[in-house]
């Protein structure tokens, strides 16, 4: 459950602030002095080639990878040095890319596992699960099916649903559309917009600039661990480089 002591900033004020962020895997440096502001209420697309550092940035924000230098602040509070569960309790949640569900567990069991922050409050668990199933009625029809037997699009819906259960204020989605059919991508875009309308700030890693155009008004483009562009998605589309 989100920490009630966190004061969410007013609209258009920074909710996430990253400064001078470096990150490495062993001796290999991946991120180089990143500065980033994500404002309350925004939906931002993060684009870049494979290996640009997009997922590494997400891991640094959520505590999965300790930065080697710099600051990560959420709603004015420093996140660096906190455990991932403490960061999630403050309202920062990441949906990881790739296969992020437990394939040998049912849909119901996957959702129940995502309730770990609410596990001591039965009513909160039931409310969160109901909210997710209303958003994804297809999952409600498949509650007792193994997650591994779902289609790729249904598994992605389940992954998004799991990420919503902790009541995030900042939702970071890694690879929303990867490997999915255009019709499924369109459905997921609609869902992300509906989530955004509830007041959740969203950052989405995307490979497709066309999907980014449908998702967000602002885009960031990363290359070799640095931001090469920040601005409107339409302006990015017009950049020949």
PDB file of C-alpha atoms in Angstrom:
ATOM      1  CA  UNK A   1       0.000   0.000   0.000  1.00  0.00           C
ATOM      2  CA  UNK A   2       1.374   3.416  -0.911  1.00  0.00           C
ATOM      3  CA  UNK A   3       3.075   5.266   1.949  1.00  0.00           C
ATOM      4  CA  UNK A   4       0.541   7.910   3.117  1.00  0.00           C
ATOM      5  CA  UNK A   5       3.340  10.261   4.214  1.00  0.00           C
ATOM      6  CA  UNK A   6       4.363  10.877   0.579  1.00  0.00           C
ATOM      7  CA  UNK A   7       3.087  14.237  -0.603  1.00  0.00           C
ATOM      8  CA  UNK A   8       2.402  14.074  -4.333  1.00  0.00           C
ATOM      9  CA  UNK A   9       3.298  17.394  -6.009  1.00  0.00           C
ATOM     10  CA  UNK A  10       0.823  19.589  -7.816  1.00  0.00           C
ATOM     11  CA  UNK A  11       0.205  18.982 -11.532  1.00  0.00           C
ATOM     12  CA  UNK A  12       3.109  19.994 -13.779  1.00  0.00           C
ATOM     13  CA  UNK A  13       5.570  19.873 -10.866  1.00  0.00           C
ATOM     14  CA  UNK A  14       8.376  17.270 -10.897  1.00  0.00           C
ATOM     15  CA  UNK A  15       7.398  13.992  -9.272  1.00  0.00           C
ATOM     16  CA  UNK A  16      10.626  12.240 -10.330  1.00  0.00           C
ATOM     17  CA  UNK A  17      13.961  14.060 -10.419  1.00  0.00           C
ATOM     18  CA  UNK A  18      17.173  12.375 -11.552  1.00  0.00           C
ATOM     19  CA  UNK A  19      20.502  14.218 -11.387  1.00  0.00           C
ATOM     20  CA  UNK A  20      24.029  13.264 -12.529  1.00  0.00           C
ATOM     21  CA  UNK A  21      23.093   9.583 -12.653  1.00  0.00           C
ATOM     22  CA  UNK A  22      25.808   7.055 -13.496  1.00  0.00           C
ATOM     23  CA  UNK A  23      25.264   3.300 -13.460  1.00  0.00           C
ATOM     24  CA  UNK A  24      27.423   0.301 -14.294  1.00  0.00           C
ATOM     25  CA  UNK A  25      27.320  -3.467 -14.557  1.00  0.00           C
ATOM     26  CA  UNK A  26      30.666  -4.393 -13.084  1.00  0.00           C
ATOM     27  CA  UNK A  27      33.377  -2.498 -14.967  1.00  0.00           C
ATOM     28  CA  UNK A  28      31.040  -1.557 -17.847  1.00  0.00           C
ATOM     29  CA  UNK A  29      29.430   1.854 -17.452  1.00  0.00           C
ATOM     30  CA  UNK A  30      25.899   2.049 -18.912  1.00  0.00           C
ATOM     31  CA  UNK A  31      24.513   5.443 -17.836  1.00  0.00           C
ATOM     32  CA  UNK A  32      26.486   8.678 -18.052  1.00  0.00           C
ATOM     33  CA  UNK A  33      25.408  11.677 -15.977  1.00  0.00           C
ATOM     34  CA  UNK A  34      21.673  11.541 -16.707  1.00  0.00           C
ATOM     35  CA  UNK A  35      19.444  14.460 -15.725  1.00  0.00           C
ATOM     36  CA  UNK A  36      15.696  13.910 -15.905  1.00  0.00           C
ATOM     37  CA  UNK A  37      12.463  15.497 -14.670  1.00  0.00           C
ATOM     38  CA  UNK A  38       9.143  13.690 -14.941  1.00  0.00           C
ATOM     39  CA  UNK A  39       6.246  15.932 -13.982  1.00  0.00           C
ATOM     40  CA  UNK A  40       3.169  14.945 -12.033  1.00  0.00           C
ATOM     41  CA  UNK A  41       0.400  13.795 -14.377  1.00  0.00           C
ATOM     42  CA  UNK A  42       2.632  13.281 -17.420  1.00  0.00           C
ATOM     43  CA  UNK A  43       2.760  10.290 -19.723  1.00  0.00           C
ATOM     44  CA  UNK A  44       6.221  10.080 -21.267  1.00  0.00           C
ATOM     45  CA  UNK A  45       7.639   7.717 -23.887  1.00  0.00           C
ATOM     46  CA  UNK A  46      11.257   6.621 -23.433  1.00  0.00           C
ATOM     47  CA  UNK A  47      12.761   5.487 -26.730  1.00  0.00           C
ATOM     48  CA  UNK A  48      16.130   4.252 -27.865  1.00  0.00           C
ATOM     49  CA  UNK A  49      17.984   1.389 -29.471  1.00  0.00           C
ATOM     50  CA  UNK A  50      18.710  -1.888 -27.687  1.00  0.00           C
ATOM     51  CA  UNK A  51      21.433  -1.367 -25.111  1.00  0.00           C
ATOM     52  CA  UNK A  52      20.822   2.382 -24.840  1.00  0.00           C
ATOM     53  CA  UNK A  53      20.233   2.142 -21.070  1.00  0.00           C
ATOM     54  CA  UNK A  54      16.449   2.485 -20.861  1.00  0.00           C
ATOM     55  CA  UNK A  55      15.871  -0.549 -18.655  1.00  0.00           C
ATOM     56  CA  UNK A  56      18.958   0.293 -16.604  1.00  0.00           C
ATOM     57  CA  UNK A  57      17.466   3.708 -15.830  1.00  0.00           C
ATOM     58  CA  UNK A  58      14.265   2.035 -14.629  1.00  0.00           C
ATOM     59  CA  UNK A  59      16.271  -0.363 -12.462  1.00  0.00           C
ATOM     60  CA  UNK A  60      18.145   2.532 -10.843  1.00  0.00           C
ATOM     61  CA  UNK A  61      14.901   4.366 -10.054  1.00  0.00           C
ATOM     62  CA  UNK A  62      13.291   1.265  -8.512  1.00  0.00           C
ATOM     63  CA  UNK A  63      16.324   0.144  -6.516  1.00  0.00           C
ATOM     64  CA  UNK A  64      17.094  -2.985  -8.512  1.00  0.00           C
ATOM     65  CA  UNK A  65      20.485  -1.559  -9.525  1.00  0.00           C
ATOM     66  CA  UNK A  66      22.346   0.820  -7.188  1.00  0.00           C
ATOM     67  CA  UNK A  67      23.654   3.850  -9.120  1.00  0.00           C
ATOM     68  CA  UNK A  68      27.367   4.516  -8.908  1.00  0.00           C
ATOM     69  CA  UNK A  69      26.764   8.264  -8.714  1.00  0.00           C
ATOM     70  CA  UNK A  70      23.932  10.750  -8.624  1.00  0.00           C
ATOM     71  CA  UNK A  71      20.520  11.320  -7.082  1.00  0.00           C
ATOM     72  CA  UNK A  72      17.036   9.875  -7.654  1.00  0.00           C
ATOM     73  CA  UNK A  73      14.224  11.725  -5.897  1.00  0.00           C
ATOM     74  CA  UNK A  74      10.511  10.929  -5.864  1.00  0.00           C
ATOM     75  CA  UNK A  75       8.146  13.618  -4.579  1.00  0.00           C
ATOM     76  CA  UNK A  76      11.160  15.363  -3.061  1.00  0.00           C
ATOM     77  CA  UNK A  77      12.450  12.294  -1.183  1.00  0.00           C
ATOM     78  CA  UNK A  78      15.708  10.545  -2.026  1.00  0.00           C
ATOM     79  CA  UNK A  79      15.267   6.970  -3.252  1.00  0.00           C
ATOM     80  CA  UNK A  80      18.915   6.048  -3.604  1.00  0.00           C
ATOM     81  CA  UNK A  81      19.859   3.583  -0.891  1.00  0.00           C
ATOM     82  CA  UNK A  82      16.317   2.315  -0.321  1.00  0.00           C
ATOM     83  CA  UNK A  83      15.256  -1.267  -0.949  1.00  0.00           C
ATOM     84  CA  UNK A  84      12.927  -2.007  -3.865  1.00  0.00           C
ATOM     85  CA  UNK A  85      10.005  -2.825  -1.548  1.00  0.00           C
ATOM     86  CA  UNK A  86      10.453   0.497   0.264  1.00  0.00           C
ATOM     87  CA  UNK A  87      10.445   2.333  -3.077  1.00  0.00           C
ATOM     88  CA  UNK A  88       7.286   0.487  -4.169  1.00  0.00           C
ATOM     89  CA  UNK A  89       5.611   1.424  -0.893  1.00  0.00           C
ATOM     90  CA  UNK A  90       6.327   5.061  -1.703  1.00  0.00           C
ATOM     91  CA  UNK A  91       4.399   4.695  -4.967  1.00  0.00           C
ATOM     92  CA  UNK A  92       7.051   3.912  -7.599  1.00  0.00           C
ATOM     93  CA  UNK A  93       6.300   0.659  -9.431  1.00  0.00           C
ATOM     94  CA  UNK A  94       7.895  -0.910 -12.520  1.00  0.00           C
ATOM     95  CA  UNK A  95       6.375  -3.424 -14.910  1.00  0.00           C
ATOM     96  CA  UNK A  96       9.452  -5.291 -16.184  1.00  0.00           C
ATOM     97  CA  UNK A  97       9.941  -6.057 -19.846  1.00  0.00           C
ATOM     98  CA  UNK A  98       9.756  -9.520 -21.361  1.00  0.00           C
ATOM     99  CA  UNK A  99       8.005 -12.360 -19.601  1.00  0.00           C
ATOM    100  CA  UNK A 100       7.012 -10.812 -16.272  1.00  0.00           C
ATOM    101  CA  UNK A 101       4.307 -13.228 -15.090  1.00  0.00           C
ATOM    102  CA  UNK A 102       4.651 -16.580 -13.337  1.00  0.00           C
ATOM    103  CA  UNK A 103       3.697 -19.056 -16.088  1.00  0.00           C
ATOM    104  CA  UNK A 104       2.977 -22.054 -13.851  1.00  0.00           C
ATOM    105  CA  UNK A 105       0.601 -20.094 -11.597  1.00  0.00           C
ATOM    106  CA  UNK A 106      -2.978 -19.152 -12.415  1.00  0.00           C
ATOM    107  CA  UNK A 107      -4.107 -15.639 -13.232  1.00  0.00           C
ATOM    108  CA  UNK A 108      -5.691 -15.440  -9.778  1.00  0.00           C
ATOM    109  CA  UNK A 109      -2.451 -16.550  -8.092  1.00  0.00           C
ATOM    110  CA  UNK A 110      -0.395 -14.032 -10.089  1.00  0.00           C
ATOM    111  CA  UNK A 111      -2.679 -11.223  -8.963  1.00  0.00           C
ATOM    112  CA  UNK A 112      -2.625 -12.432  -5.369  1.00  0.00           C
ATOM    113  CA  UNK A 113       1.190 -12.425  -5.345  1.00  0.00           C
ATOM    114  CA  UNK A 114       1.143  -8.810  -6.524  1.00  0.00           C
ATOM    115  CA  UNK A 115      -0.820  -7.932  -3.367  1.00  0.00           C
ATOM    116  CA  UNK A 116       2.165  -8.452  -1.068  1.00  0.00           C
ATOM    117  CA  UNK A 117       2.218  -4.814   0.069  1.00  0.00           C
ATOM    118  CA  UNK A 118      -1.470  -5.133   1.019  1.00  0.00           C
ATOM    119  CA  UNK A 119      -1.275  -8.679   2.404  1.00  0.00           C
ATOM    120  CA  UNK A 120      -2.355  -7.642   5.925  1.00  0.00           C
ATOM    121  CA  UNK A 121      -5.499  -5.881   4.666  1.00  0.00           C
ATOM    122  CA  UNK A 122      -7.958  -8.372   3.169  1.00  0.00           C
ATOM    123  CA  UNK A 123     -10.394  -5.678   2.061  1.00  0.00           C
ATOM    124  CA  UNK A 124      -7.623  -3.785   0.250  1.00  0.00           C
ATOM    125  CA  UNK A 125      -6.539  -6.984  -1.514  1.00  0.00           C
ATOM    126  CA  UNK A 126     -10.068  -7.689  -2.728  1.00  0.00           C
ATOM    127  CA  UNK A 127     -10.571  -4.083  -3.856  1.00  0.00           C
ATOM    128  CA  UNK A 128      -7.315  -4.066  -5.814  1.00  0.00           C
ATOM    129  CA  UNK A 129      -8.075  -7.353  -7.569  1.00  0.00           C
ATOM    130  CA  UNK A 130     -11.617  -6.204  -8.445  1.00  0.00           C
ATOM    131  CA  UNK A 131     -10.252  -2.955  -9.880  1.00  0.00           C
ATOM    132  CA  UNK A 132      -7.782  -4.810 -12.116  1.00  0.00           C
ATOM    133  CA  UNK A 133     -10.373  -7.300 -13.356  1.00  0.00           C
ATOM    134  CA  UNK A 134     -12.760  -4.477 -14.235  1.00  0.00           C
ATOM    135  CA  UNK A 135      -9.988  -2.919 -16.280  1.00  0.00           C
ATOM    136  CA  UNK A 136      -9.165  -6.248 -17.957  1.00  0.00           C
ATOM    137  CA  UNK A 137     -12.397  -8.270 -18.276  1.00  0.00           C
ATOM    138  CA  UNK A 138     -10.547 -10.845 -20.380  1.00  0.00           C
ATOM    139  CA  UNK A 139      -8.496 -11.769 -17.311  1.00  0.00           C
ATOM    140  CA  UNK A 140     -11.669 -12.178 -15.276  1.00  0.00           C
ATOM    141  CA  UNK A 141     -12.733 -14.866 -17.756  1.00  0.00           C
ATOM    142  CA  UNK A 142      -9.412 -16.691 -17.305  1.00  0.00           C
ATOM    143  CA  UNK A 143      -8.851 -16.463 -13.559  1.00  0.00           C
ATOM    144  CA  UNK A 144      -8.135 -20.148 -13.099  1.00  0.00           C
ATOM    145  CA  UNK A 145      -6.020 -20.619 -16.232  1.00  0.00           C
ATOM    146  CA  UNK A 146      -2.247 -20.945 -16.033  1.00  0.00           C
ATOM    147  CA  UNK A 147      -0.638 -17.639 -16.964  1.00  0.00           C
ATOM    148  CA  UNK A 148       1.718 -19.471 -19.306  1.00  0.00           C
ATOM    149  CA  UNK A 149      -1.276 -20.609 -21.376  1.00  0.00           C
ATOM    150  CA  UNK A 150      -2.479 -17.051 -22.011  1.00  0.00           C
ATOM    151  CA  UNK A 151      -1.775 -15.272 -25.275  1.00  0.00           C
ATOM    152  CA  UNK A 152       1.063 -12.750 -25.384  1.00  0.00           C
ATOM    153  CA  UNK A 153      -1.400  -9.880 -25.159  1.00  0.00           C
ATOM    154  CA  UNK A 154      -3.219 -11.422 -22.202  1.00  0.00           C
ATOM    155  CA  UNK A 155       0.061 -11.973 -20.386  1.00  0.00           C
ATOM    156  CA  UNK A 156       0.910  -8.320 -20.935  1.00  0.00           C
ATOM    157  CA  UNK A 157      -2.488  -7.332 -19.543  1.00  0.00           C
ATOM    158  CA  UNK A 158      -1.786  -9.478 -16.492  1.00  0.00           C
ATOM    159  CA  UNK A 159       1.636  -7.856 -16.063  1.00  0.00           C
ATOM    160  CA  UNK A 160       0.101  -4.369 -16.200  1.00  0.00           C
ATOM    161  CA  UNK A 161      -2.576  -5.489 -13.741  1.00  0.00           C
ATOM    162  CA  UNK A 162       0.050  -6.756 -11.307  1.00  0.00           C
ATOM    163  CA  UNK A 163       1.861  -3.419 -11.474  1.00  0.00           C
ATOM    164  CA  UNK A 164      -1.360  -1.529 -10.705  1.00  0.00           C
ATOM    165  CA  UNK A 165      -2.216  -3.489  -7.565  1.00  0.00           C
ATOM    166  CA  UNK A 166       0.260  -1.620  -5.270  1.00  0.00           C
ATOM    167  CA  UNK A 167      -1.492   1.690  -6.153  1.00  0.00           C
ATOM    168  CA  UNK A 168       1.444   3.368  -7.915  1.00  0.00           C
ATOM    169  CA  UNK A 169       1.741   7.121  -8.230  1.00  0.00           C
ATOM    170  CA  UNK A 170       4.490   6.622 -10.826  1.00  0.00           C
ATOM    171  CA  UNK A 171       4.142   3.620 -13.125  1.00  0.00           C
ATOM    172  CA  UNK A 172       7.151   2.633 -15.228  1.00  0.00           C
ATOM    173  CA  UNK A 173       6.319   0.209 -18.058  1.00  0.00           C
ATOM    174  CA  UNK A 174       9.221  -1.522 -19.779  1.00  0.00           C
ATOM    175  CA  UNK A 175       8.459  -2.670 -23.354  1.00  0.00           C
ATOM    176  CA  UNK A 176       4.681  -2.338 -23.576  1.00  0.00           C
ATOM    177  CA  UNK A 177       4.242  -3.435 -27.201  1.00  0.00           C
ATOM    178  CA  UNK A 178       7.201  -5.747 -27.863  1.00  0.00           C
ATOM    179  CA  UNK A 179       6.200  -8.734 -29.988  1.00  0.00           C
ATOM    180  CA  UNK A 180       2.464  -8.042 -29.890  1.00  0.00           C
ATOM    181  CA  UNK A 181      -0.017  -7.810 -32.747  1.00  0.00           C
ATOM    182  CA  UNK A 182      -1.175  -4.278 -33.688  1.00  0.00           C
ATOM    183  CA  UNK A 183      -4.741  -4.908 -32.486  1.00  0.00           C
ATOM    184  CA  UNK A 184      -3.478  -5.975 -29.046  1.00  0.00           C
ATOM    185  CA  UNK A 185      -1.131  -2.987 -28.914  1.00  0.00           C
ATOM    186  CA  UNK A 186      -4.092  -0.714 -29.635  1.00  0.00           C
ATOM    187  CA  UNK A 187      -6.030  -2.232 -26.738  1.00  0.00           C
ATOM    188  CA  UNK A 188      -3.077  -1.778 -24.383  1.00  0.00           C
ATOM    189  CA  UNK A 189      -2.658   1.845 -25.451  1.00  0.00           C
ATOM    190  CA  UNK A 190      -6.309   2.456 -24.592  1.00  0.00           C
ATOM    191  CA  UNK A 191      -5.786   0.844 -21.181  1.00  0.00           C
ATOM    192  CA  UNK A 192      -2.685   2.947 -20.482  1.00  0.00           C
ATOM    193  CA  UNK A 193      -4.654   6.091 -21.310  1.00  0.00           C
ATOM    194  CA  UNK A 194      -7.430   5.026 -18.941  1.00  0.00           C
ATOM    195  CA  UNK A 195      -4.858   4.408 -16.200  1.00  0.00           C
ATOM    196  CA  UNK A 196      -3.356   7.824 -16.876  1.00  0.00           C
ATOM    197  CA  UNK A 197      -6.779   9.465 -16.542  1.00  0.00           C
ATOM    198  CA  UNK A 198      -6.918   8.264 -12.918  1.00  0.00           C
ATOM    199  CA  UNK A 199      -3.997  10.580 -12.124  1.00  0.00           C
ATOM    200  CA  UNK A 200      -1.100   8.125 -12.329  1.00  0.00           C
ATOM    201  CA  UNK A 201       2.109   9.459 -13.882  1.00  0.00           C
ATOM    202  CA  UNK A 202       3.445   7.023 -16.489  1.00  0.00           C
ATOM    203  CA  UNK A 203       6.780   6.456 -18.227  1.00  0.00           C
ATOM    204  CA  UNK A 204       6.744   3.835 -20.989  1.00  0.00           C
ATOM    205  CA  UNK A 205       9.774   2.304 -22.703  1.00  0.00           C
ATOM    206  CA  UNK A 206       8.965   1.878 -26.385  1.00  0.00           C
ATOM    207  CA  UNK A 207      10.784   0.695 -29.492  1.00  0.00           C
ATOM    208  CA  UNK A 208       8.164   2.017 -31.914  1.00  0.00           C
ATOM    209  CA  UNK A 209       7.912   5.759 -32.409  1.00  0.00           C
ATOM    210  CA  UNK A 210       4.440   5.230 -33.908  1.00  0.00           C
ATOM    211  CA  UNK A 211       3.261   3.648 -30.661  1.00  0.00           C
ATOM    212  CA  UNK A 212       4.974   6.436 -28.733  1.00  0.00           C
ATOM    213  CA  UNK A 213       3.038   9.010 -30.765  1.00  0.00           C
ATOM    214  CA  UNK A 214      -0.231   7.376 -29.757  1.00  0.00           C
ATOM    215  CA  UNK A 215       0.807   7.024 -26.121  1.00  0.00           C
ATOM    216  CA  UNK A 216       2.483  10.249 -25.163  1.00  0.00           C
ATOM    217  CA  UNK A 217       2.945  13.902 -25.982  1.00  0.00           C
ATOM    218  CA  UNK A 218       6.527  14.027 -24.666  1.00  0.00           C
ATOM    219  CA  UNK A 219       9.362  11.710 -25.618  1.00  0.00           C
ATOM    220  CA  UNK A 220      12.909  11.056 -24.489  1.00  0.00           C
ATOM    221  CA  UNK A 221      15.420   9.380 -26.788  1.00  0.00           C
ATOM    222  CA  UNK A 222      18.422   7.561 -25.318  1.00  0.00           C
ATOM    223  CA  UNK A 223      21.589   6.441 -27.027  1.00  0.00           C
ATOM    224  CA  UNK A 224      24.672   4.934 -25.381  1.00  0.00           C
ATOM    225  CA  UNK A 225      23.551   5.853 -21.876  1.00  0.00           C
ATOM    226  CA  UNK A 226      22.775   9.509 -22.570  1.00  0.00           C
ATOM    227  CA  UNK A 227      19.699  11.516 -23.551  1.00  0.00           C
ATOM    228  CA  UNK A 228      20.026  12.707 -27.143  1.00  0.00           C
ATOM    229  CA  UNK A 229      16.574  14.279 -27.385  1.00  0.00           C
ATOM    230  CA  UNK A 230      13.781  15.471 -25.142  1.00  0.00           C
ATOM    231  CA  UNK A 231      10.671  17.147 -26.476  1.00  0.00           C
ATOM    232  CA  UNK A 232       7.339  16.462 -28.126  1.00  0.00           C
ATOM    233  CA  UNK A 233       6.838  13.125 -29.849  1.00  0.00           C
ATOM    234  CA  UNK A 234       5.816  14.942 -33.019  1.00  0.00           C
ATOM    235  CA  UNK A 235       9.088  16.874 -33.021  1.00  0.00           C
ATOM    236  CA  UNK A 236      11.025  13.625 -32.589  1.00  0.00           C
ATOM    237  CA  UNK A 237       9.239  12.135 -35.594  1.00  0.00           C
ATOM    238  CA  UNK A 238      10.449  15.060 -37.695  1.00  0.00           C
ATOM    239  CA  UNK A 239      14.111  14.511 -36.765  1.00  0.00           C
ATOM    240  CA  UNK A 240      15.859  12.751 -39.674  1.00  0.00           C
ATOM    241  CA  UNK A 241      18.736  11.603 -37.428  1.00  0.00           C
TER     242      UNK A 241
END
